[in-house]
Amino acid sequence: MWPLIRGTLSGIVGYMVGALIATLTTTSTFSGEFALVLGFVFGLLGWLFGIGMWNAWGREWVGLTPKTEKAEGWRRYLRFNTDHKVIGAQYLVTMLIVFLLAGLVAMAMRAELASPGQNLFTADVYNKVMSMHGILMIAVAVAGILGAFGNYLVPLMIGADDMAFPRINALGYWMVPPVAIALLAAPLVGSFDAGWTAYPPLSVLNGDGQVLFNVAVIAFGLSSILGGLNIVATVITMRAPGMTWSKLPIFVWAAFAASILSLTVTQFFAASLIMILLDRIAGTTWFGAPGGGTALLYEHVFWFYSHPAVYIMVLPGMGVILEIISHFSRKPLFAYKAVVVSFLSIAGIGSVVWAHHMFTSGMAQNLEGPFMALTEAVSIPTGVIFLAAVGTLWRGKLWFQTPLLLAFFWIFQFLIGGITGVFLADFVTDLSLHDTYFVVAHFHYTIVGGSIFALMAGTFYWFPKVTGRMYNEKLGKIFATWFFVFFQLTFIPLFWVGLNGMNRRVATYQDNLGGVNRFASMMAMIMGLSFVLFVVNLLWSAKFGPVAPANPWNARTLEWQVSSPPPEHNFPSPPSVDGGPYDYGVVGAPTHLREVADPVG
Amino acid sequence: MKKDIVNATLLWIVLSILGWILVLNWNIFPPALAREARIVDDAFNLLTVLAVPVFTFVVAILIYAAFRFRSPGGLEDGPPIQDTGRILTAWLVVTIALAGGILINPGFVGMSEVRGEGGADVVIGVTGQRWSWTISYPNGVDVTSYTGELVLPVDQRIQFDITSLDPDVIHSFWIPAFRIKKDAVPGRITQMFITPTETGTFAEDPNVRVQCAELCGQGHAQMSMKVRVVEQAEFDAYLDEILAEGG
Ligand code: HEM
Ligand SMILES: [Cu+2]
Ligand SMILES: [Cu+2]
């Protein structure tokens, strides 16, 4: 616990110092906007130094030897630990907690929306609650799979003993708690109500809480960039002998493609948020028309990140699902090379489609055609992912454990998400659907269907590896089916209300939509309850579940060839790789892990 | 193996027919009171009809696989199908054709239809502000959503010149019964063209209203205005009336 206490204390001191500097040098009050910004920056630094950056790192800068603070058991997780497996587990637990919290918030929103008038919240409070749900869930979708499984598994799967930059990795994780605290503390200073998209001028004119949103998201983006950098560097430089690019497990390719995106586009979101801060605090007028700015500028820069961001969310999901499908169908991954090309082209084309979010914005007309065409082009590589999934399942020997069940559900949902996406890519239909509940239903299908279901599937699939114990299969299947069924019942009706005149981000709506909304709200509550099973299953099994063998799924990839949980440095000594990761049923195929080389000397 | 393909194909065909019966018989749209609304609904319907077999193809394989290809235990290996070249090529040809097809129609075809010919019969100004709309009629009279309604003549091509107060925030001018919307951006004038083709009022259907569609703060949901589409003569009378009221 000591590092956490130390970090908290130095974080608080840092915050005070920052806020004080702001108060003394400007007209900002101690809880004013500038004080919040400087306070957060100094507080973040203080926290990071206290939690372990000073010991693990800072001491070097002044000529001292860095100290590593060893710990055993659960205490490992509460400190600056550079072991990628610890960091992966830290991300997994943190993101699941944030997810459950934001899910509870969603239940409150559905309670408000259960009838047309105002029930639970004023419109103002609803907007704040909605914005909180949105940004927390976006964070989970961006960092859930990449943070948890990217960190835990990429080194294991490529036969490395850790990430390329272990300390940067720990740094990236420990930036997350202050982000969460800043977002959750925002209600103390009036919270933020401009949605997760934070369009100006609204986000320039609204309450002080917006400032906390901005600094928190910028810090989160930095963490995301560092994480992306690490995965890219690790995959390029740390592969075991014999682990050629064409033998990389498909999840590694997916994490690689998504990480290239994190590394290259996150800056744009940060930049647009910094411009908002400057407009608010320094009086610049990037987005204020009276000063010569334009709100459209923000939309372009923001979506330049935030469209690719949906691929940062779903590419890792695709990787997890294809991984599971191959191992549980016991067949080679169908069209492996085409999938790799598709991942990379989804990342590439996905970076130049951003203005499909702006068909109604009043941007130059000659942009509309090209952005529609590019957007529809993304459906081609995305289609290849479906081919790979169903091609692998076809005539496989399907072992219906919870991970495969969730993978089936994933395919179904991402299919609906993808198909409804075409309606939003089409210029004409988007003019009608944009900013309605049709969009809300669509992006819940893509993000929940594409990212969260994969996070769940991966959690079950790798649970034995991470905890060394088996989860309860029956409870797992009941949870998966329950979540899936009520997810459909919640969100399918929302397509209809969107078509029938219900716009997004509203606490009240026209009376004629009351019945369908009430139905969706009830189904949402029942869906929410399914997570009791999820949590109980995992917590109970982690402690009391049957002990897991090294390879309960009889899978070929490297992470299953070491003990569960893996030894501290992953492999007893450096491994080398021979056959492919998915050569199921291939006569005479060598094992994927050739051998663990003899320790030198 | 042949049998699997035949059975799954049959399943696909049956599901597709069921899907088409559903989508062709179910009118999920609210009333369409404008030329543009028809264009949007036609595009939506075309996309739905094309989406059905794509959706059912994947679903048919999922259902078939879930029932026919089970093998508990994870011990038995499946056939290592590796010659993927022909299937992949066929898949790419079909998806490229589909994507290219919808890009042309409803994509570009719909885009040019909905933009329509230049010029307009009536020009109406729209100003959004937190949280009301102000309509500027051609006779110079302004009407706000606090007290008035948006009255439009049927069968006339109407040009809306849309803006937001400055400084204020972005709003979006949307009439669900006409389907299409356009943002109101401070410091800019955006345009939207609509030709109402049927008369109608908010009292008849709540979709005959202006609704702000871009989050603009606490009054966002309430930022709406009743719409009434009337015959030309009635429209002229309405203009005289608001002028007489001393606009
Ligand atoms: C668990 C059940 C969930 C329910 C019942 C739910 C419900 C809602 C509702 C009612 C809204 C408001 C929509 C609007 O007016 O724009 C919303 C927005 C949103 N939700 Fe969810 N949600 C759920 C889960 C998720 C998950 C898992 C994610 C992502 C991982 C997510 C991401 C978002 C985002 C990004 C927004 C947009 C917020 C904004 O517009 O700023 N939601 N959700
Ligand atoms: Cu997008
Ligand atoms: Cu609004």
XYZ file of C-alpha atoms and ligand atoms in Angstrom, chain A residues 503, chain B residues 131 133 169-172 211-217 219-221 223, ligand 3:
19
model
C -32.887 12.629 -31.660
C -33.038 27.490 -27.021
C -35.717 29.093 -33.439
C -23.493 27.215 -30.084
C -24.112 24.816 -32.946
C -27.687 23.672 -33.468
C -29.136 21.514 -36.174
C -36.257 19.672 -33.808
C -32.772 20.723 -32.836
C -30.542 17.748 -33.561
C -27.189 18.947 -32.251
C -26.531 18.944 -28.529
C -26.742 22.565 -27.444
C -27.260 22.486 -23.683
C -32.893 23.174 -23.646
C -31.797 20.926 -26.498
C -34.711 18.478 -26.360
C -35.741 23.271 -28.940
Cu -29.827 21.426 -29.687
